[in-house]
Short mmCIF file of C-alpha atoms in Angstrom, two decimals:
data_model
loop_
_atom_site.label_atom_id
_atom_site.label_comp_id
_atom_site.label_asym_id
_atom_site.label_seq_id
_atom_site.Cartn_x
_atom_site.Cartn_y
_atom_site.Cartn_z
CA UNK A 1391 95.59 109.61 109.39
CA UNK A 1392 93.65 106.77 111.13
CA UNK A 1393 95.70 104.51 112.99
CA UNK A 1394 95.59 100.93 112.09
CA UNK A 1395 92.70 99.32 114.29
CA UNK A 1396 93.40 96.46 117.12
CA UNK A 1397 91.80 93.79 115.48
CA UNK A 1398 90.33 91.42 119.08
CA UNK A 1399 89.22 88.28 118.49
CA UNK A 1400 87.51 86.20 121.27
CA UNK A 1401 85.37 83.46 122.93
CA UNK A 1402 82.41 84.93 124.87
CA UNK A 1403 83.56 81.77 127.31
CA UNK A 1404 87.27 82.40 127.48
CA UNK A 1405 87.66 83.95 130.89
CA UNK A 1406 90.92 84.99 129.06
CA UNK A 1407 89.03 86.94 126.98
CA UNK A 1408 87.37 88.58 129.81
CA UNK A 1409 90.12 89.41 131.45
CA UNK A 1410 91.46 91.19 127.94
CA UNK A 1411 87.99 92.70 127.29
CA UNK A 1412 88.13 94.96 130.48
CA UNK A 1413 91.70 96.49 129.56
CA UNK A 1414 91.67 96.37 125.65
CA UNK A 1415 89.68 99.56 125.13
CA UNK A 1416 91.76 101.48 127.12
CA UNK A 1417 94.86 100.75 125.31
CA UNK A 1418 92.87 101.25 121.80
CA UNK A 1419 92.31 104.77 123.21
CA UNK A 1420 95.95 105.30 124.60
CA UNK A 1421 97.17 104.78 120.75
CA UNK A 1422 93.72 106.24 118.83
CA UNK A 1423 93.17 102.84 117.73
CA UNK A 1424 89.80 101.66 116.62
CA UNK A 1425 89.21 98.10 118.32
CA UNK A 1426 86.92 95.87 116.64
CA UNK A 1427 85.90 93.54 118.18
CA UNK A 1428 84.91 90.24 117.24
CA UNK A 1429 83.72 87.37 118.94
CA UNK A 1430 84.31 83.97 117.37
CA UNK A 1431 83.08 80.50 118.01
CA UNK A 1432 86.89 78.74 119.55
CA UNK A 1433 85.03 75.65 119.54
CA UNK A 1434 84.46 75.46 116.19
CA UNK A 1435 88.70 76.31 115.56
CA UNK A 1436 89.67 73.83 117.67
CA UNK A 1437 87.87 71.04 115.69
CA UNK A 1438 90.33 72.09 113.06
CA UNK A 1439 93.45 72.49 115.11
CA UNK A 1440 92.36 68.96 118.02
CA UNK A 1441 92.84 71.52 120.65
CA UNK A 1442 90.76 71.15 124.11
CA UNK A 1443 89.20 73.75 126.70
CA UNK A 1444 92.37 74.71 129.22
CA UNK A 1445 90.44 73.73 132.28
CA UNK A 1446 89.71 70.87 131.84
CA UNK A 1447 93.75 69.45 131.13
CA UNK A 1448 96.07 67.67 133.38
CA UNK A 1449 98.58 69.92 135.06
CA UNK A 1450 97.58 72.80 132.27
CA UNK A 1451 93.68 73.04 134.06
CA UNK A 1452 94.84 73.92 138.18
CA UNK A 1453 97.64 76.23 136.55
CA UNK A 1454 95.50 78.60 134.56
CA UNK A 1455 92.36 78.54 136.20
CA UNK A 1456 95.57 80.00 139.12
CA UNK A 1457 96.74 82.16 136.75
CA UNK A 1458 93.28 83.60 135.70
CA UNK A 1459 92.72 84.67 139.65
CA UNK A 1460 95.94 85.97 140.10
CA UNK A 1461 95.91 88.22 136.72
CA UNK A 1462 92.53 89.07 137.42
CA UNK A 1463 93.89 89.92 140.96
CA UNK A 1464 96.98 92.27 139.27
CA UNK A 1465 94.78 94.40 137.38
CA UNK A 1466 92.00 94.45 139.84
CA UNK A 1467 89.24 93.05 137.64
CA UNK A 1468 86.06 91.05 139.62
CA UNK A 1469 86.77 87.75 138.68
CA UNK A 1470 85.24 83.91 138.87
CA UNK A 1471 84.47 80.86 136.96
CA UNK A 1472 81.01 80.83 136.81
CA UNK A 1473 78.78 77.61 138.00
CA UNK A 1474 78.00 76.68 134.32
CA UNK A 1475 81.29 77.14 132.99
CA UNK A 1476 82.62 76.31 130.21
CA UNK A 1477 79.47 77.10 128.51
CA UNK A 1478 78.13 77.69 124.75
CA UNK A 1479 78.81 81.33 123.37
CA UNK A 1480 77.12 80.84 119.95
CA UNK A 1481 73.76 83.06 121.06
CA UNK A 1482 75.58 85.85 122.49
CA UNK A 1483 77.59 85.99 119.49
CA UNK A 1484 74.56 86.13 117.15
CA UNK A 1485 73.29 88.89 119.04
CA UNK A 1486 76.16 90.83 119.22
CA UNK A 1487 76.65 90.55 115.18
CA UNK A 1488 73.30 91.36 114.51
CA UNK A 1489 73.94 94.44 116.62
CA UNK A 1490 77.38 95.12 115.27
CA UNK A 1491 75.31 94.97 111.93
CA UNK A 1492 73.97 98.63 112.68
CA UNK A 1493 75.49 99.96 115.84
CA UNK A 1494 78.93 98.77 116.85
CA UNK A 1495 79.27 100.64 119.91
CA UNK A 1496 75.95 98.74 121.36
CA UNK A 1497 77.41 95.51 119.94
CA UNK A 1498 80.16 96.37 122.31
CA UNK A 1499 78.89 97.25 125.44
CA UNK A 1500 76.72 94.15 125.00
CA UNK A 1501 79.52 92.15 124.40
CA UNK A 1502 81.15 93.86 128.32
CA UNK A 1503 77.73 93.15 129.50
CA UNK A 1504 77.87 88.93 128.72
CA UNK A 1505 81.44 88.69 129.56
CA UNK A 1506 80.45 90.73 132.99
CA UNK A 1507 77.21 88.26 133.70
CA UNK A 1508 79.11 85.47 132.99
CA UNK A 1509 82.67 86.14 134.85
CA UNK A 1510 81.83 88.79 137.23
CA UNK A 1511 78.33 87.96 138.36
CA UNK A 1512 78.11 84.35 138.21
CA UNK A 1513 75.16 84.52 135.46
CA UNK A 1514 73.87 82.05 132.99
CA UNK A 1515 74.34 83.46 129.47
CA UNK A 1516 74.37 80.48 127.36
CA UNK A 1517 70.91 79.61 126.52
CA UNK A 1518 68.99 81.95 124.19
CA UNK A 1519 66.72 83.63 126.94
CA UNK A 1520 69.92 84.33 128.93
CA UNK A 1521 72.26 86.26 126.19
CA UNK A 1522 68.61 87.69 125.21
CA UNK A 1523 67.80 88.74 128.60
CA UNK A 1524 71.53 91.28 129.08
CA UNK A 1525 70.54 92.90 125.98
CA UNK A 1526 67.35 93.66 127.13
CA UNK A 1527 68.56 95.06 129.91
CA UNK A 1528 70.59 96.93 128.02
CA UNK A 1529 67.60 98.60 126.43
CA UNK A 1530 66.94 96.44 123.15
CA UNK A 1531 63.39 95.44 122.47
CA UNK A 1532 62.81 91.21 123.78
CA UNK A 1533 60.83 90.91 120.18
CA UNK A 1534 63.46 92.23 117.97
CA UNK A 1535 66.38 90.64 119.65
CA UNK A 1536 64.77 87.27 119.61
CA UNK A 1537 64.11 87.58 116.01
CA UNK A 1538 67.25 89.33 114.68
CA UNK A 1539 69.51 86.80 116.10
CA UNK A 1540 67.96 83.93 114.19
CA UNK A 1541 68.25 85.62 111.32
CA UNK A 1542 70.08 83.97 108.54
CA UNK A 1543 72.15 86.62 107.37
CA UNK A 1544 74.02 86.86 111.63
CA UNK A 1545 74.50 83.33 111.59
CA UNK A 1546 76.58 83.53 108.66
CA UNK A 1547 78.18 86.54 109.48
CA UNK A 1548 79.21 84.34 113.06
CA UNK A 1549 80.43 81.01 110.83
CA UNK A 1550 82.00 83.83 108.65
CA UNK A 1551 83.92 85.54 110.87
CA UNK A 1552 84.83 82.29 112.81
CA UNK A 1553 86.59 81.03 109.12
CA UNK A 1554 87.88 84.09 108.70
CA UNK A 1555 89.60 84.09 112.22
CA UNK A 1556 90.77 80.96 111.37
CA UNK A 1557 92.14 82.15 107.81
CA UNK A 1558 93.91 84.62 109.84
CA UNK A 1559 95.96 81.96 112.58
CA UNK A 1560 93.36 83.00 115.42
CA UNK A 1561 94.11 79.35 117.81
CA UNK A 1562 93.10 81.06 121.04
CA UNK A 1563 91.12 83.85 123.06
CA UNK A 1564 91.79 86.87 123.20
CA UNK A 1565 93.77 86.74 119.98
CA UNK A 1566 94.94 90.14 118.86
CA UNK A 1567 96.45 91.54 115.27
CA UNK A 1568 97.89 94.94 114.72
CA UNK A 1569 98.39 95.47 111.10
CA UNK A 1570 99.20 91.94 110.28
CA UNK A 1571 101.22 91.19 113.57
CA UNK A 1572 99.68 88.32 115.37
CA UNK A 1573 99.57 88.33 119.62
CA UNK A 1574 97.89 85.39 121.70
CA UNK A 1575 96.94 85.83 125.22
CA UNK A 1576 95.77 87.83 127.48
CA UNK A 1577 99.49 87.86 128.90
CA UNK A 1578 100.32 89.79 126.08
CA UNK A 1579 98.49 92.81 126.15
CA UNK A 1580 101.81 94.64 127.49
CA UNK A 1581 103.09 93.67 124.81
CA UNK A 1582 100.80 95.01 122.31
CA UNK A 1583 100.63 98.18 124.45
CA UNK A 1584 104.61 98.07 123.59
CA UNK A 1585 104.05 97.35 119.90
CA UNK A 1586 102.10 99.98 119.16
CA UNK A 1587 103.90 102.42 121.23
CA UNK A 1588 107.29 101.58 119.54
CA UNK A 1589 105.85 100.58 116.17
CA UNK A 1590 107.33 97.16 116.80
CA UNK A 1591 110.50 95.42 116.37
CA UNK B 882 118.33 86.38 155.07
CA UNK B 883 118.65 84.72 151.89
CA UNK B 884 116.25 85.23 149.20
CA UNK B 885 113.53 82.67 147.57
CA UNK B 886 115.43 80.86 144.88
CA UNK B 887 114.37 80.70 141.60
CA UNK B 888 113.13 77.02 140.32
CA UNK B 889 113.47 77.39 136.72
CA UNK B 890 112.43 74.35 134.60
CA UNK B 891 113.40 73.51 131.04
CA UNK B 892 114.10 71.43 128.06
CA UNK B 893 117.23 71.84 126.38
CA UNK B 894 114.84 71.05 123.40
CA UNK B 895 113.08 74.35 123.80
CA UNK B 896 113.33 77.16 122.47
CA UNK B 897 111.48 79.43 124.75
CA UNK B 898 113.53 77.61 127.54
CA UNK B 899 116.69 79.35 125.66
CA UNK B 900 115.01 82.71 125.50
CA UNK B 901 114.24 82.66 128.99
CA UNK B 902 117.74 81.22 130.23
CA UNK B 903 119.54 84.22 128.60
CA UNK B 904 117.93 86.41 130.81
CA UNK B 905 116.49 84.11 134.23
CA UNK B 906 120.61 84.88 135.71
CA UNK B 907 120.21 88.93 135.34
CA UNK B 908 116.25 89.00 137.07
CA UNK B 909 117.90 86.63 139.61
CA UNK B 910 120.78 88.89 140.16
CA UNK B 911 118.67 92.06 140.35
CA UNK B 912 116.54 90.55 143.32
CA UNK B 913 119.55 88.57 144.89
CA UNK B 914 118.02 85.21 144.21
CA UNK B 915 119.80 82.13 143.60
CA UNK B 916 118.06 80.39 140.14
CA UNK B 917 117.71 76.70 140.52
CA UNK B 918 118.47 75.64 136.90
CA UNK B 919 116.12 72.27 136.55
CA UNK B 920 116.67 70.59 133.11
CA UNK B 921 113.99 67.99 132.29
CA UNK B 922 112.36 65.84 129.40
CA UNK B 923 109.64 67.89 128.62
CA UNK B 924 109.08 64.70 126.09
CA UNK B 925 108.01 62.56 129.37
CA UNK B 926 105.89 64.92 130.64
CA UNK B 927 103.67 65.34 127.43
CA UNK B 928 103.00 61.86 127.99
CA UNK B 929 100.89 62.41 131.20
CA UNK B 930 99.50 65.58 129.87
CA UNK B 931 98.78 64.67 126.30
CA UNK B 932 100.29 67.55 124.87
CA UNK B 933 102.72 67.62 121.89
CA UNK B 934 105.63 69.79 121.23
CA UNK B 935 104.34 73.45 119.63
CA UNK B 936 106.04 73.63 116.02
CA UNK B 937 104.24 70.96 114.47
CA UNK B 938 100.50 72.16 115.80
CA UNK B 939 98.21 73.54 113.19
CA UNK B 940 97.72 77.50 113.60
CA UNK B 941 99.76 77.49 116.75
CA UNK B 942 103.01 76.12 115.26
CA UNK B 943 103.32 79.24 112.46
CA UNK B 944 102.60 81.52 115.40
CA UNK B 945 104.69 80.33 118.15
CA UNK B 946 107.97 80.22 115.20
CA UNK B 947 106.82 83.96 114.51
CA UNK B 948 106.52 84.61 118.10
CA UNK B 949 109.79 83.08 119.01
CA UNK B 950 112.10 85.02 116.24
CA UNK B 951 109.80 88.25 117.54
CA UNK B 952 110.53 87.84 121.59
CA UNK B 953 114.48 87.15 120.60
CA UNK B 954 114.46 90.27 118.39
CA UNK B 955 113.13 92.44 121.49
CA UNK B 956 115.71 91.10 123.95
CA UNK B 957 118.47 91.10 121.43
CA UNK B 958 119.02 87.54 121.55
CA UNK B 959 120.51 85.40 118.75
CA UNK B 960 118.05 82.86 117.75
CA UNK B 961 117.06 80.24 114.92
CA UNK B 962 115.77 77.52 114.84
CA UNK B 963 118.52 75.06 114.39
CA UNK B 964 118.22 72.50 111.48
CA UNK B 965 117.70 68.98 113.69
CA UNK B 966 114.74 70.70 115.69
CA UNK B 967 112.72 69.27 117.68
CA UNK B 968 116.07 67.08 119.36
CA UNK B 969 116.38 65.13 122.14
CA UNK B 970 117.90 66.57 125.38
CA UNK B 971 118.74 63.34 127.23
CA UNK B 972 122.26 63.20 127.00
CA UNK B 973 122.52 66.88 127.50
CA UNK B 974 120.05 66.63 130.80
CA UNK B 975 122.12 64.04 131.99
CA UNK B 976 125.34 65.49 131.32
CA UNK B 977 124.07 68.81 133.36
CA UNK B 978 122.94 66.65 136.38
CA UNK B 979 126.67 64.49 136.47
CA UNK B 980 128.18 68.11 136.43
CA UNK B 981 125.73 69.65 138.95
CA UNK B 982 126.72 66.53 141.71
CA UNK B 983 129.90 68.60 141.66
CA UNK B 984 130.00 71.69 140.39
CA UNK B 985 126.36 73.80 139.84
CA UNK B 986 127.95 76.60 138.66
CA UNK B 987 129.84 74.60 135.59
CA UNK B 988 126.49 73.36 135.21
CA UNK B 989 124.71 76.33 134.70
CA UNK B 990 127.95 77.22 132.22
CA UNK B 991 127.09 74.01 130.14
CA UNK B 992 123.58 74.39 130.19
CA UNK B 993 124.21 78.07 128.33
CA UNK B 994 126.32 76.31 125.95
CA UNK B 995 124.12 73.52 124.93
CA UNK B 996 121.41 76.25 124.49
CA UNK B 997 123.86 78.80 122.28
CA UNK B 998 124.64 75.63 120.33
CA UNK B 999 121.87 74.69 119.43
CA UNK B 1000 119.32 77.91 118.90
CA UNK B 1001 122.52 80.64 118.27
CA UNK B 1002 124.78 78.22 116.48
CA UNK B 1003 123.14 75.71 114.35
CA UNK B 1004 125.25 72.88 116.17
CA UNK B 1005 123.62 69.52 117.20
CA UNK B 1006 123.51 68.89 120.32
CA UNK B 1007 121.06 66.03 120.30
CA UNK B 1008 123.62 62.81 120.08
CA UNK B 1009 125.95 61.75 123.10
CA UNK B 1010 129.13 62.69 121.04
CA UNK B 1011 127.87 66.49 120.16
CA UNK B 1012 126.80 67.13 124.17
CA UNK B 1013 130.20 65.66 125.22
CA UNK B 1014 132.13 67.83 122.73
CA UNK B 1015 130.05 70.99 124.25
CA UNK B 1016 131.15 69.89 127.79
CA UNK B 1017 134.97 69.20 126.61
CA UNK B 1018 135.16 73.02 125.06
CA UNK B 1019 134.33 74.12 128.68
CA UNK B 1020 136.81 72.18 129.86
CA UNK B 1021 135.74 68.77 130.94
CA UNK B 1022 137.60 65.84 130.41
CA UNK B 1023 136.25 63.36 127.38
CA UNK B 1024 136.68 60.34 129.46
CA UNK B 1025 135.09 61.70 132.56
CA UNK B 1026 132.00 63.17 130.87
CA UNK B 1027 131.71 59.90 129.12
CA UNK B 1028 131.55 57.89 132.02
CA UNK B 1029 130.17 60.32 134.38
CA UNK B 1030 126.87 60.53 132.20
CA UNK B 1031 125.99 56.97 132.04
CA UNK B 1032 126.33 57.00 136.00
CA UNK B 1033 123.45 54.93 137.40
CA UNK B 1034 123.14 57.75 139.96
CA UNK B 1035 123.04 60.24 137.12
CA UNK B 1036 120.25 58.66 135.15
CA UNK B 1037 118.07 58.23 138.24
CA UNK B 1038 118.35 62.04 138.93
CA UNK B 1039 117.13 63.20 135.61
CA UNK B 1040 114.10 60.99 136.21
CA UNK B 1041 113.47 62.38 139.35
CA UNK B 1042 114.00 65.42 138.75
CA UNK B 1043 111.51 65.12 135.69
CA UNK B 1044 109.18 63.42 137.74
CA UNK B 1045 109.43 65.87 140.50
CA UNK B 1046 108.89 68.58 138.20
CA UNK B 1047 105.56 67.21 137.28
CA UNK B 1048 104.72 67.06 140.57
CA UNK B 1049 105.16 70.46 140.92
CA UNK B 1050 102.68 71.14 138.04
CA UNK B 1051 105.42 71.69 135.41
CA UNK B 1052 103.75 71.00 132.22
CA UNK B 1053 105.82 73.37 129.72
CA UNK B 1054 109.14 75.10 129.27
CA UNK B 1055 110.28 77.49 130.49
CA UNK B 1056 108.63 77.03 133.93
CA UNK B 1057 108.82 78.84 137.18
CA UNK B 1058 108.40 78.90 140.51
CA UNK B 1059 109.17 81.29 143.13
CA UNK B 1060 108.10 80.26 146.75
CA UNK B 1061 105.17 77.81 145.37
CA UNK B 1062 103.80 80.25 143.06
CA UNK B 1063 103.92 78.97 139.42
CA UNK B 1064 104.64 80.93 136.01
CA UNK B 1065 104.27 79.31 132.70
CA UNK B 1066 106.84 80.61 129.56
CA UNK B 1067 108.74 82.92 128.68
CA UNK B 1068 106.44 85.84 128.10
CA UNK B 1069 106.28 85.23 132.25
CA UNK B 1070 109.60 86.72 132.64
CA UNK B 1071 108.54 90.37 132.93
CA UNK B 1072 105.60 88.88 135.75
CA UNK B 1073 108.19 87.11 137.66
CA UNK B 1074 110.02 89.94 137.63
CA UNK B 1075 107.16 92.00 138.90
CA UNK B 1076 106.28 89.20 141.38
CA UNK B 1077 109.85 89.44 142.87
CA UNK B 1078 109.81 93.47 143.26
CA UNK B 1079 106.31 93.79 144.69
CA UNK B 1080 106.27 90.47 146.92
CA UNK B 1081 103.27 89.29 144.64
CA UNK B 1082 100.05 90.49 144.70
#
């Protein structure tokens, strides 16, 4: 029997997310759980819910751009708010659905190579050349890239999946559900890891 | 040599703040640290930082209840919500910080029972009269908790120790800080812990 799949949603610019992306796999293969990934627009949530970007808050901004280095630091992960940050996500989400459309494993290592430009190698990904530029390098052709990402059918699939995070109670990146069970936060990936080890409580 | 203390900031209005003070005395113990119990009005604080209390937020309220009833459940903790939530914590605060002058350790005691009253037992806690009673079941005389709470000195002290809180960067609740280094909520616990055992990292 399949078990039930870590369902990871995140924000190509949460450095949260980050952080979560480089240790999620490894506890999806601890527990044979599928991860699916899927990157959302938190931008486009938080026009719904009047939250605002951490860093950028009184008190709340020093703390967890702190609490980023030092949990980056814990689990040994290359870490650092890049130049541009907080920057747009919605092309490097539109080319990791329109991969996701026929390969999900290349949808995922594209979607390690962004977060990796972006947090561990002080890279621009936001503008359309950038995103398009790490999946080139990741061996997809410039011309069919450029041209799947515009099309129609990935944007909706991104403003789909975004409402459907939503629909779900996704407020935050990373933002993971095991069969129905809601966790926010990179903090809690222990937790999960306990979750699915116990079958909860 | 005696250890770091623990500086551990709440609200008597929060719930996490109760999760975290049934177990902040046993992590202290374990490490030999004194814990610096720090009542404050989160309320005040919100007002500098914009934020407003959890419950009521779209997509974050449902999940933080769920989340709350879940971390209680894993510790073993009695919790609800009690009926008059969110409550003000003034007259409790103020209460604690008369007692502390005095006595921290019958402090600490009535903090514990202001929290079991109001998240274990359903019992209001948020009018002059109900934190009074709490402090007379420990023992306290009516008359002296009466007039020992609207102490001039008293009142001052729960503003500065609100104000020095925010100071220190306290934004939330639970809150705390072990030698300068800061850890937001009670799903820090477990990190503190950590923290204390390894000497950080």
């Amino acid at each position: 029997m399949p078990s039930t799949p870590i369902e990871f949603y995140f924000d190509f610019s949460s450095p949260y997310g980050y952080l979560a992306s480089e240790r999620i796999d490894s506890i999806g293969a601890e527990f044979d759980c599928i991860v699916d990934w899927r990157p959302m627009l938190l931008g486009v949530i938080f026009k719904t819910t009047g939250q605002s970007p951490l860093v950028g808050q009184t008190l709340r901004g020093p703390y967890h751009l702190r609490d980023m280095q030092r949990s980056a630091r814990k689990h040994g992960i290359k870490f650092a708010l890049p130049d541009g940050f907080p920057f747009a996500s919605i092309y490097a989400c539109r080319i990791f659905y329109w991969l996701d459309r026929s390969d999900p494993a290349a949808a995922r290592a594209f979607a390690h190579a962004i977060y990796r430009a972006a947090f561990a190698q002080n890279r621009p990904v936001a503008e359309a050349e950038d995103a398009i530029s790490v999946a080139v390098e990741l061996g997809h052709g410039r011309a069919a890239v450029t041209a799947g990402m515009q099309e129609p059918a990935v944007k909706e699939r991104l403003r789909d999946e975004t409402q459907n995070a939503m629909h779900k109670g996704v407020f935050g990146s990373p933002f993971l559900i095991i069969d129905g069970e809601p966790f926010w936060g990179n903090d809690r990936l222990s937790e999960v890891r306990e979750w699915l080890q116990t079958g909860g409580w």
